[in-house]
Amino acid sequence: MTKEKDAHRDVSHTPGLMVGDFNTLQIMGRAETAKANAEKFTFLPLPAGSVVGEISVPSNWLRLQEGDHTRTPRLTLRPSINDSTLICVNKHRDLPESTASNTFKTLMARGLSPSESKVIYSEGAKSGEFERKVVTALDAVLGTTLVGDNQLSNPYKSPDPRAPIFHLEKMELKNLNGKIVLAVDGHFGQVNADGTVKTDAAGKPMQSSYTGVFAPKDSRAWGIEEIYMLSGDKEDFQKNKAIFNRMLNSVSWQHGP
């Protein structure tokens, strides 16, 4: 299992959770998490290699900005050292020409008015072969060992070790400040070091909640960047979700839509 895959599946411990060393982070003010409407926010410019030009982030969160002079800059944030929530901006992945990238480009070309959304898949709603084909066709875009490995794209069931690591709850297209993005919600199953399913005191499988958007680097969609929030604790996830949504709504894109 790769370090990247581990980081998505289990965020219940600090080691391995963050990209980089959080001992070098600057602690901006108090370290506790507060509600979005009570947080103080500051706008951060991102390097020219990023899809995001500027984003508003909580001023007092732990913050690490990497790759200012590379083509894959990344901004990583946490509310505090004791909060399991991780927010990552500008996680870059190249998209070579493929069925997945062509499907993604087709979806990105759809016309959506500002703040409009189009649901592709929603758990509990009636869905069929078309929805499964679209989600499966996007596996390489979402990450074949990450969000793209889900119950629609992967037919194996637990406890088979080939079972998907991600459970998709919702997928939709959104117009986010003028750019069409793919929004995804769901959860990862947490695993122990030996690959077995991690359970709580009651024997229930533990999960890491996920919400994120995938934005194309340009109209050719040869590159994609992911902005996501991940948490191994449901309470941490819920209390920080409004803050994450406020951050998304503040995004200005580097080169326009």
PDB file of C-alpha atoms in Angstrom:
ATOM      1  CA  MET A   1       0.000   0.000   0.000  1.00  0.00           C
ATOM      2  CA  THR A   2       1.425   3.422  -0.939  1.00  0.00           C
ATOM      3  CA  LYS A   3       1.918   6.263   1.529  1.00  0.00           C
ATOM      4  CA  GLU A   4      -0.604   8.294  -0.479  1.00  0.00           C
ATOM      5  CA  LYS A   5      -3.157   5.522  -0.157  1.00  0.00           C
ATOM      6  CA  ASP A   6      -2.472   5.194   3.584  1.00  0.00           C
ATOM      7  CA  ALA A   7      -3.000   8.904   4.095  1.00  0.00           C
ATOM      8  CA  HIS A   8      -6.470   8.731   2.555  1.00  0.00           C
ATOM      9  CA  ARG A   9      -7.546   5.588   4.353  1.00  0.00           C
ATOM     10  CA  ASP A  10      -6.462   6.304   7.932  1.00  0.00           C
ATOM     11  CA  VAL A  11      -6.199   9.778   9.370  1.00  0.00           C
ATOM     12  CA  SER A  12      -6.648   8.769  12.999  1.00  0.00           C
ATOM     13  CA  HIS A  13      -2.967   9.257  13.880  1.00  0.00           C
ATOM     14  CA  THR A  14      -0.642  12.177  13.274  1.00  0.00           C
ATOM     15  CA  PRO A  15       2.375  10.247  11.830  1.00  0.00           C
ATOM     16  CA  GLY A  16       1.955   9.807   8.083  1.00  0.00           C
ATOM     17  CA  LEU A  17      -1.111  12.029   8.056  1.00  0.00           C
ATOM     18  CA  MET A  18       0.487  15.147   6.699  1.00  0.00           C
ATOM     19  CA  VAL A  19       2.533  15.909   3.631  1.00  0.00           C
ATOM     20  CA  GLY A  20       5.715  17.284   5.166  1.00  0.00           C
ATOM     21  CA  ASP A  21       6.753  17.854   8.775  1.00  0.00           C
ATOM     22  CA  PHE A  22       4.206  19.713  10.851  1.00  0.00           C
ATOM     23  CA  ASN A  23       6.873  20.547  13.423  1.00  0.00           C
ATOM     24  CA  THR A  24       7.839  23.255  10.930  1.00  0.00           C
ATOM     25  CA  LEU A  25       4.343  24.688  10.668  1.00  0.00           C
ATOM     26  CA  GLN A  26       3.452  28.165  11.810  1.00  0.00           C
ATOM     27  CA  ILE A  27       0.690  28.191  14.408  1.00  0.00           C
ATOM     28  CA  MET A  28      -1.471  31.182  13.611  1.00  0.00           C
ATOM     29  CA  GLY A  29      -3.156  32.289  16.869  1.00  0.00           C
ATOM     30  CA  ARG A  30      -5.089  29.697  18.888  1.00  0.00           C
ATOM     31  CA  ALA A  31      -5.097  26.074  17.709  1.00  0.00           C
ATOM     32  CA  GLU A  32      -8.728  25.188  18.444  1.00  0.00           C
ATOM     33  CA  THR A  33     -11.287  24.726  15.683  1.00  0.00           C
ATOM     34  CA  ALA A  34     -14.141  27.236  15.600  1.00  0.00           C
ATOM     35  CA  LYS A  35     -17.270  27.537  13.521  1.00  0.00           C
ATOM     36  CA  ALA A  36     -16.879  29.007  10.050  1.00  0.00           C
ATOM     37  CA  ASN A  37     -18.756  32.206  10.846  1.00  0.00           C
ATOM     38  CA  ALA A  38     -16.547  32.805  13.889  1.00  0.00           C
ATOM     39  CA  GLU A  39     -13.216  32.052  12.186  1.00  0.00           C
ATOM     40  CA  LYS A  40     -10.894  34.778  11.000  1.00  0.00           C
ATOM     41  CA  PHE A  41      -9.853  34.125   7.406  1.00  0.00           C
ATOM     42  CA  THR A  42      -6.970  35.346   5.328  1.00  0.00           C
ATOM     43  CA  PHE A  43      -6.469  35.162   1.560  1.00  0.00           C
ATOM     44  CA  LEU A  44      -3.446  33.211   0.359  1.00  0.00           C
ATOM     45  CA  PRO A  45      -2.040  33.494  -3.159  1.00  0.00           C
ATOM     46  CA  LEU A  46      -0.916  30.201  -4.718  1.00  0.00           C
ATOM     47  CA  PRO A  47       2.110  29.788  -7.030  1.00  0.00           C
ATOM     48  CA  ALA A  48       1.697  30.230 -10.780  1.00  0.00           C
ATOM     49  CA  GLY A  49       1.799  26.456 -11.333  1.00  0.00           C
ATOM     50  CA  SER A  50      -1.444  25.987  -9.424  1.00  0.00           C
ATOM     51  CA  VAL A  51      -4.993  25.898 -10.790  1.00  0.00           C
ATOM     52  CA  VAL A  52      -6.075  27.973  -7.790  1.00  0.00           C
ATOM     53  CA  GLY A  53      -4.882  31.556  -7.882  1.00  0.00           C
ATOM     54  CA  GLU A  54      -6.052  32.549  -4.421  1.00  0.00           C
ATOM     55  CA  ILE A  55      -8.002  30.947  -1.586  1.00  0.00           C
ATOM     56  CA  SER A  56      -9.272  32.145   1.783  1.00  0.00           C
ATOM     57  CA  VAL A  57      -8.139  29.994   4.739  1.00  0.00           C
ATOM     58  CA  PRO A  58      -8.621  30.148   8.534  1.00  0.00           C
ATOM     59  CA  SER A  59      -5.877  32.394   9.925  1.00  0.00           C
ATOM     60  CA  ASN A  60      -5.251  30.273  13.009  1.00  0.00           C
ATOM     61  CA  TRP A  61      -5.021  26.819  11.389  1.00  0.00           C
ATOM     62  CA  LEU A  62      -1.778  24.900  11.090  1.00  0.00           C
ATOM     63  CA  ARG A  63      -0.473  25.547   7.604  1.00  0.00           C
ATOM     64  CA  LEU A  64       2.169  24.148   5.290  1.00  0.00           C
ATOM     65  CA  GLN A  65       2.729  25.534   1.806  1.00  0.00           C
ATOM     66  CA  GLU A  66       5.030  23.466  -0.410  1.00  0.00           C
ATOM     67  CA  GLY A  67       6.411  23.603  -3.908  1.00  0.00           C
ATOM     68  CA  ASP A  68       6.356  27.356  -4.526  1.00  0.00           C
ATOM     69  CA  HIS A  69       8.871  26.918  -7.320  1.00  0.00           C
ATOM     70  CA  THR A  70       7.622  23.640  -8.780  1.00  0.00           C
ATOM     71  CA  ARG A  71       4.807  22.636 -11.119  1.00  0.00           C
ATOM     72  CA  THR A  72       3.014  20.812  -8.290  1.00  0.00           C
ATOM     73  CA  PRO A  73       2.563  23.295  -5.426  1.00  0.00           C
ATOM     74  CA  ARG A  74       0.513  22.120  -2.463  1.00  0.00           C
ATOM     75  CA  LEU A  75      -1.136  23.802   0.510  1.00  0.00           C
ATOM     76  CA  THR A  76      -2.008  21.598   3.498  1.00  0.00           C
ATOM     77  CA  LEU A  77      -3.999  22.707   6.555  1.00  0.00           C
ATOM     78  CA  ARG A  78      -5.178  21.322   9.891  1.00  0.00           C
ATOM     79  CA  PRO A  79      -7.345  22.981  12.579  1.00  0.00           C
ATOM     80  CA  SER A  80      -5.031  21.830  15.399  1.00  0.00           C
ATOM     81  CA  ILE A  81      -2.636  19.051  16.251  1.00  0.00           C
ATOM     82  CA  ASN A  82      -5.456  17.272  18.115  1.00  0.00           C
ATOM     83  CA  ASP A  83      -8.019  17.476  15.301  1.00  0.00           C
ATOM     84  CA  SER A  84      -7.968  14.632  12.755  1.00  0.00           C
ATOM     85  CA  THR A  85      -9.150  16.869   9.905  1.00  0.00           C
ATOM     86  CA  LEU A  86      -6.838  17.443   6.949  1.00  0.00           C
ATOM     87  CA  ILE A  87      -7.499  19.891   4.118  1.00  0.00           C
ATOM     88  CA  CYS A  88      -5.303  19.728   1.035  1.00  0.00           C
ATOM     89  CA  VAL A  89      -5.322  22.226  -1.833  1.00  0.00           C
ATOM     90  CA  ASN A  90      -3.725  21.599  -5.230  1.00  0.00           C
ATOM     91  CA  LYS A  91      -2.982  17.896  -5.123  1.00  0.00           C
ATOM     92  CA  HIS A  92      -1.876  17.562  -8.751  1.00  0.00           C
ATOM     93  CA  ARG A  93      -2.078  14.535 -11.034  1.00  0.00           C
ATOM     94  CA  ASP A  94      -1.249  14.334 -14.751  1.00  0.00           C
ATOM     95  CA  LEU A  95      -3.944  12.896 -17.022  1.00  0.00           C
ATOM     96  CA  PRO A  96      -2.551  11.183 -20.113  1.00  0.00           C
ATOM     97  CA  GLU A  97      -4.923  10.675 -23.028  1.00  0.00           C
ATOM     98  CA  SER A  98      -7.317   7.883 -22.037  1.00  0.00           C
ATOM     99  CA  THR A  99     -10.989   6.946 -21.804  1.00  0.00           C
ATOM    100  CA  ALA A 100     -11.027   8.434 -18.310  1.00  0.00           C
ATOM    101  CA  SER A 101      -9.559  11.787 -19.364  1.00  0.00           C
ATOM    102  CA  ASN A 102     -11.882  11.963 -22.376  1.00  0.00           C
ATOM    103  CA  THR A 103     -14.905  11.278 -20.155  1.00  0.00           C
ATOM    104  CA  PHE A 104     -13.724  13.962 -17.757  1.00  0.00           C
ATOM    105  CA  LYS A 105     -13.240  16.489 -20.585  1.00  0.00           C
ATOM    106  CA  THR A 106     -16.741  15.737 -21.869  1.00  0.00           C
ATOM    107  CA  LEU A 107     -18.223  16.357 -18.425  1.00  0.00           C
ATOM    108  CA  MET A 108     -16.206  19.553 -17.961  1.00  0.00           C
ATOM    109  CA  ALA A 109     -17.565  20.875 -21.272  1.00  0.00           C
ATOM    110  CA  ARG A 110     -21.145  20.808 -20.002  1.00  0.00           C
ATOM    111  CA  GLY A 111     -22.725  24.196 -19.598  1.00  0.00           C
ATOM    112  CA  LEU A 112     -23.723  25.036 -16.032  1.00  0.00           C
ATOM    113  CA  SER A 113     -24.817  28.437 -14.809  1.00  0.00           C
ATOM    114  CA  PRO A 114     -23.127  29.955 -11.714  1.00  0.00           C
ATOM    115  CA  SER A 115     -23.771  27.875  -8.564  1.00  0.00           C
ATOM    116  CA  GLU A 116     -25.660  25.263 -10.640  1.00  0.00           C
ATOM    117  CA  SER A 117     -24.963  21.551 -10.112  1.00  0.00           C
ATOM    118  CA  LYS A 118     -25.777  18.308 -11.938  1.00  0.00           C
ATOM    119  CA  VAL A 119     -25.902  15.070  -9.946  1.00  0.00           C
ATOM    120  CA  ILE A 120     -24.176  12.102 -11.582  1.00  0.00           C
ATOM    121  CA  TYR A 121     -24.648   9.647  -8.734  1.00  0.00           C
ATOM    122  CA  SER A 122     -26.326   9.851  -5.334  1.00  0.00           C
ATOM    123  CA  GLU A 123     -26.509   6.957  -2.909  1.00  0.00           C
ATOM    124  CA  GLY A 124     -30.101   5.985  -2.199  1.00  0.00           C
ATOM    125  CA  ALA A 125     -31.421   7.528  -5.409  1.00  0.00           C
ATOM    126  CA  LYS A 126     -32.411   5.388  -8.354  1.00  0.00           C
ATOM    127  CA  SER A 127     -29.412   4.707 -10.550  1.00  0.00           C
ATOM    128  CA  GLY A 128     -28.575   2.240 -13.275  1.00  0.00           C
ATOM    129  CA  GLU A 129     -25.990   1.099 -15.772  1.00  0.00           C
ATOM    130  CA  PHE A 130     -25.426   4.601 -17.181  1.00  0.00           C
ATOM    131  CA  GLU A 131     -24.369   6.007 -13.805  1.00  0.00           C
ATOM    132  CA  ARG A 132     -22.116   3.021 -13.174  1.00  0.00           C
ATOM    133  CA  LYS A 133     -20.442   3.416 -16.578  1.00  0.00           C
ATOM    134  CA  VAL A 134     -19.760   7.121 -16.031  1.00  0.00           C
ATOM    135  CA  VAL A 135     -18.289   6.605 -12.552  1.00  0.00           C
ATOM    136  CA  THR A 136     -16.250   3.618 -13.736  1.00  0.00           C
ATOM    137  CA  ALA A 137     -14.941   5.599 -16.708  1.00  0.00           C
ATOM    138  CA  LEU A 138     -13.584   8.221 -14.297  1.00  0.00           C
ATOM    139  CA  ASP A 139     -11.543   5.800 -12.177  1.00  0.00           C
ATOM    140  CA  ALA A 140      -8.157   7.035 -13.418  1.00  0.00           C
ATOM    141  CA  VAL A 141      -9.184  10.671 -12.964  1.00  0.00           C
ATOM    142  CA  LEU A 142     -10.210  10.063  -9.362  1.00  0.00           C
ATOM    143  CA  GLY A 143      -7.257   7.773  -8.641  1.00  0.00           C
ATOM    144  CA  THR A 144      -7.307   4.031  -9.260  1.00  0.00           C
ATOM    145  CA  THR A 145      -6.062   3.358  -5.716  1.00  0.00           C
ATOM    146  CA  LEU A 146      -8.028   6.204  -4.118  1.00  0.00           C
ATOM    147  CA  VAL A 147     -11.491   7.690  -4.747  1.00  0.00           C
ATOM    148  CA  GLY A 148     -11.678   5.970  -8.148  1.00  0.00           C
ATOM    149  CA  ASP A 149     -11.605   2.557  -6.438  1.00  0.00           C
ATOM    150  CA  ASN A 150     -15.243   2.552  -5.318  1.00  0.00           C
ATOM    151  CA  GLN A 151     -18.271   0.266  -5.196  1.00  0.00           C
ATOM    152  CA  LEU A 152     -19.395   1.232  -8.716  1.00  0.00           C
ATOM    153  CA  SER A 153     -16.028   0.747 -10.418  1.00  0.00           C
ATOM    154  CA  ASN A 154     -14.930  -2.292  -8.398  1.00  0.00           C
ATOM    155  CA  PRO A 155     -17.256  -5.358  -8.217  1.00  0.00           C
ATOM    156  CA  TYR A 156     -15.481  -7.117  -5.330  1.00  0.00           C
ATOM    157  CA  LYS A 157     -17.078  -7.141  -1.898  1.00  0.00           C
ATOM    158  CA  SER A 158     -15.580  -7.119   1.591  1.00  0.00           C
ATOM    159  CA  PRO A 159     -13.903  -9.124   3.106  1.00  0.00           C
ATOM    160  CA  ASP A 160     -12.247  -9.876  -0.239  1.00  0.00           C
ATOM    161  CA  PRO A 161      -8.902  -7.995  -0.138  1.00  0.00           C
ATOM    162  CA  ARG A 162      -9.643  -6.714  -3.652  1.00  0.00           C
ATOM    163  CA  ALA A 163     -12.769  -4.907  -2.416  1.00  0.00           C
ATOM    164  CA  PRO A 164     -12.843  -1.133  -3.060  1.00  0.00           C
ATOM    165  CA  ILE A 165     -11.174   1.127  -0.514  1.00  0.00           C
ATOM    166  CA  PHE A 166     -13.615   4.012  -1.087  1.00  0.00           C
ATOM    167  CA  HIS A 167     -17.388   4.137  -0.713  1.00  0.00           C
ATOM    168  CA  LEU A 168     -18.957   6.718  -3.015  1.00  0.00           C
ATOM    169  CA  GLU A 169     -21.927   8.577  -1.561  1.00  0.00           C
ATOM    170  CA  LYS A 170     -22.387  11.369  -4.093  1.00  0.00           C
ATOM    171  CA  MET A 171     -20.835  12.662  -7.300  1.00  0.00           C
ATOM    172  CA  GLU A 172     -21.915  15.815  -9.110  1.00  0.00           C
ATOM    173  CA  LEU A 173     -20.776  18.491 -11.516  1.00  0.00           C
ATOM    174  CA  LYS A 174     -20.655  22.018 -10.120  1.00  0.00           C
ATOM    175  CA  ASN A 175     -19.985  25.487 -11.431  1.00  0.00           C
ATOM    176  CA  LEU A 176     -17.551  26.761  -8.810  1.00  0.00           C
ATOM    177  CA  ASN A 177     -16.819  30.440  -9.361  1.00  0.00           C
ATOM    178  CA  GLY A 178     -16.905  30.051 -13.127  1.00  0.00           C
ATOM    179  CA  LYS A 179     -15.062  26.723 -13.472  1.00  0.00           C
ATOM    180  CA  ILE A 180     -16.809  23.351 -13.889  1.00  0.00           C
ATOM    181  CA  VAL A 181     -15.522  20.906 -11.268  1.00  0.00           C
ATOM    182  CA  LEU A 182     -16.347  17.345 -10.244  1.00  0.00           C
ATOM    183  CA  ALA A 183     -17.475  17.166  -6.601  1.00  0.00           C
ATOM    184  CA  VAL A 184     -17.253  13.886  -4.676  1.00  0.00           C
ATOM    185  CA  ASP A 185     -18.429  12.799  -1.217  1.00  0.00           C
ATOM    186  CA  GLY A 186     -17.862   9.462   0.498  1.00  0.00           C
ATOM    187  CA  HIS A 187     -15.632   7.632   2.947  1.00  0.00           C
ATOM    188  CA  PHE A 188     -12.575   5.395   3.117  1.00  0.00           C
ATOM    189  CA  GLY A 189     -12.429   2.274   5.254  1.00  0.00           C
ATOM    190  CA  GLN A 190      -9.591   2.491   7.767  1.00  0.00           C
ATOM    191  CA  VAL A 191      -7.128  -0.396   7.900  1.00  0.00           C
ATOM    192  CA  ASN A 192      -4.430  -1.606  10.245  1.00  0.00           C
ATOM    193  CA  ALA A 193      -0.778  -1.950   9.246  1.00  0.00           C
ATOM    194  CA  ASP A 194      -1.378  -5.576   8.259  1.00  0.00           C
ATOM    195  CA  GLY A 195      -4.230  -4.624   5.920  1.00  0.00           C
ATOM    196  CA  THR A 196      -7.056  -5.820   8.182  1.00  0.00           C
ATOM    197  CA  VAL A 197     -10.099  -3.629   8.743  1.00  0.00           C
ATOM    198  CA  LYS A 198      -9.766  -1.325  11.727  1.00  0.00           C
ATOM    199  CA  THR A 199     -12.704  -1.475  14.151  1.00  0.00           C
ATOM    200  CA  ASP A 200     -13.856   0.574  17.134  1.00  0.00           C
ATOM    201  CA  ALA A 201     -14.538  -0.688  20.650  1.00  0.00           C
ATOM    202  CA  ALA A 202     -17.943  -1.943  19.528  1.00  0.00           C
ATOM    203  CA  GLY A 203     -16.431  -3.882  16.630  1.00  0.00           C
ATOM    204  CA  LYS A 204     -17.765  -1.546  13.932  1.00  0.00           C
ATOM    205  CA  PRO A 205     -15.505  -0.748  10.939  1.00  0.00           C
ATOM    206  CA  MET A 206     -13.855   2.656  11.260  1.00  0.00           C
ATOM    207  CA  GLN A 207     -14.143   5.169   8.438  1.00  0.00           C
ATOM    208  CA  SER A 208     -12.477   8.350   7.220  1.00  0.00           C
ATOM    209  CA  SER A 209     -14.960  10.863   5.816  1.00  0.00           C
ATOM    210  CA  TYR A 210     -14.046  12.603   2.558  1.00  0.00           C
ATOM    211  CA  THR A 211     -15.344  15.527   0.515  1.00  0.00           C
ATOM    212  CA  GLY A 212     -13.502  17.094  -2.397  1.00  0.00           C
ATOM    213  CA  VAL A 213     -13.536  18.649  -5.847  1.00  0.00           C
ATOM    214  CA  PHE A 214     -11.480  17.821  -8.944  1.00  0.00           C
ATOM    215  CA  ALA A 215     -10.660  20.771 -11.185  1.00  0.00           C
ATOM    216  CA  PRO A 216      -9.090  20.519 -14.668  1.00  0.00           C
ATOM    217  CA  LYS A 217      -5.850  22.417 -15.152  1.00  0.00           C
ATOM    218  CA  ASP A 218      -7.046  23.729 -18.523  1.00  0.00           C
ATOM    219  CA  SER A 219      -9.548  22.985 -21.304  1.00  0.00           C
ATOM    220  CA  ARG A 220      -7.443  20.036 -22.518  1.00  0.00           C
ATOM    221  CA  ALA A 221      -7.728  18.429 -19.054  1.00  0.00           C
ATOM    222  CA  TRP A 222      -4.203  17.005 -19.313  1.00  0.00           C
ATOM    223  CA  GLY A 223      -3.794  17.758 -15.648  1.00  0.00           C
ATOM    224  CA  ILE A 224      -6.149  17.750 -12.683  1.00  0.00           C
ATOM    225  CA  GLU A 225      -5.988  19.175  -9.188  1.00  0.00           C
ATOM    226  CA  GLU A 226      -7.889  17.953  -6.166  1.00  0.00           C
ATOM    227  CA  ILE A 227      -9.016  20.081  -3.227  1.00  0.00           C
ATOM    228  CA  TYR A 228     -10.266  17.859  -0.436  1.00  0.00           C
ATOM    229  CA  MET A 229     -11.081  17.506   3.241  1.00  0.00           C
ATOM    230  CA  LEU A 230     -10.520  14.213   5.063  1.00  0.00           C
ATOM    231  CA  SER A 231     -11.134  13.246   8.668  1.00  0.00           C
ATOM    232  CA  GLY A 232     -11.007  10.029  10.661  1.00  0.00           C
ATOM    233  CA  ASP A 233     -13.499  11.409  13.180  1.00  0.00           C
ATOM    234  CA  LYS A 234     -17.101  12.160  12.171  1.00  0.00           C
ATOM    235  CA  GLU A 235     -17.477  14.970  14.707  1.00  0.00           C
ATOM    236  CA  ASP A 236     -14.293  16.658  13.502  1.00  0.00           C
ATOM    237  CA  PHE A 237     -15.484  16.276   9.916  1.00  0.00           C
ATOM    238  CA  GLN A 238     -18.916  17.768  10.556  1.00  0.00           C
ATOM    239  CA  LYS A 239     -17.692  20.743  12.567  1.00  0.00           C
ATOM    240  CA  ASN A 240     -15.136  21.658   9.897  1.00  0.00           C
ATOM    241  CA  LYS A 241     -17.246  21.055   6.791  1.00  0.00           C
ATOM    242  CA  ALA A 242     -18.721  24.578   6.774  1.00  0.00           C
ATOM    243  CA  ILE A 243     -15.190  25.986   6.902  1.00  0.00           C
ATOM    244  CA  PHE A 244     -14.124  23.812   3.976  1.00  0.00           C
ATOM    245  CA  ASN A 245     -17.157  24.929   1.947  1.00  0.00           C
ATOM    246  CA  ARG A 246     -16.350  28.562   2.725  1.00  0.00           C
ATOM    247  CA  MET A 247     -12.797  27.977   1.475  1.00  0.00           C
ATOM    248  CA  LEU A 248     -14.096  26.433  -1.771  1.00  0.00           C
ATOM    249  CA  ASN A 249     -16.484  29.326  -2.349  1.00  0.00           C
ATOM    250  CA  SER A 250     -13.596  31.784  -1.958  1.00  0.00           C
ATOM    251  CA  VAL A 251     -11.444  30.255  -4.709  1.00  0.00           C
ATOM    252  CA  SER A 252     -10.322  32.405  -7.601  1.00  0.00           C
ATOM    253  CA  TRP A 253      -8.788  30.475 -10.480  1.00  0.00           C
ATOM    254  CA  GLN A 254      -5.292  31.163 -11.771  1.00  0.00           C
ATOM    255  CA  HIS A 255      -6.164  31.419 -15.448  1.00  0.00           C
ATOM    256  CA  GLY A 256      -9.915  31.815 -15.318  1.00  0.00           C
ATOM    257  CA  PRO A 257     -12.432  29.048 -16.115  1.00  0.00           C
TER     258      PRO A 257
END
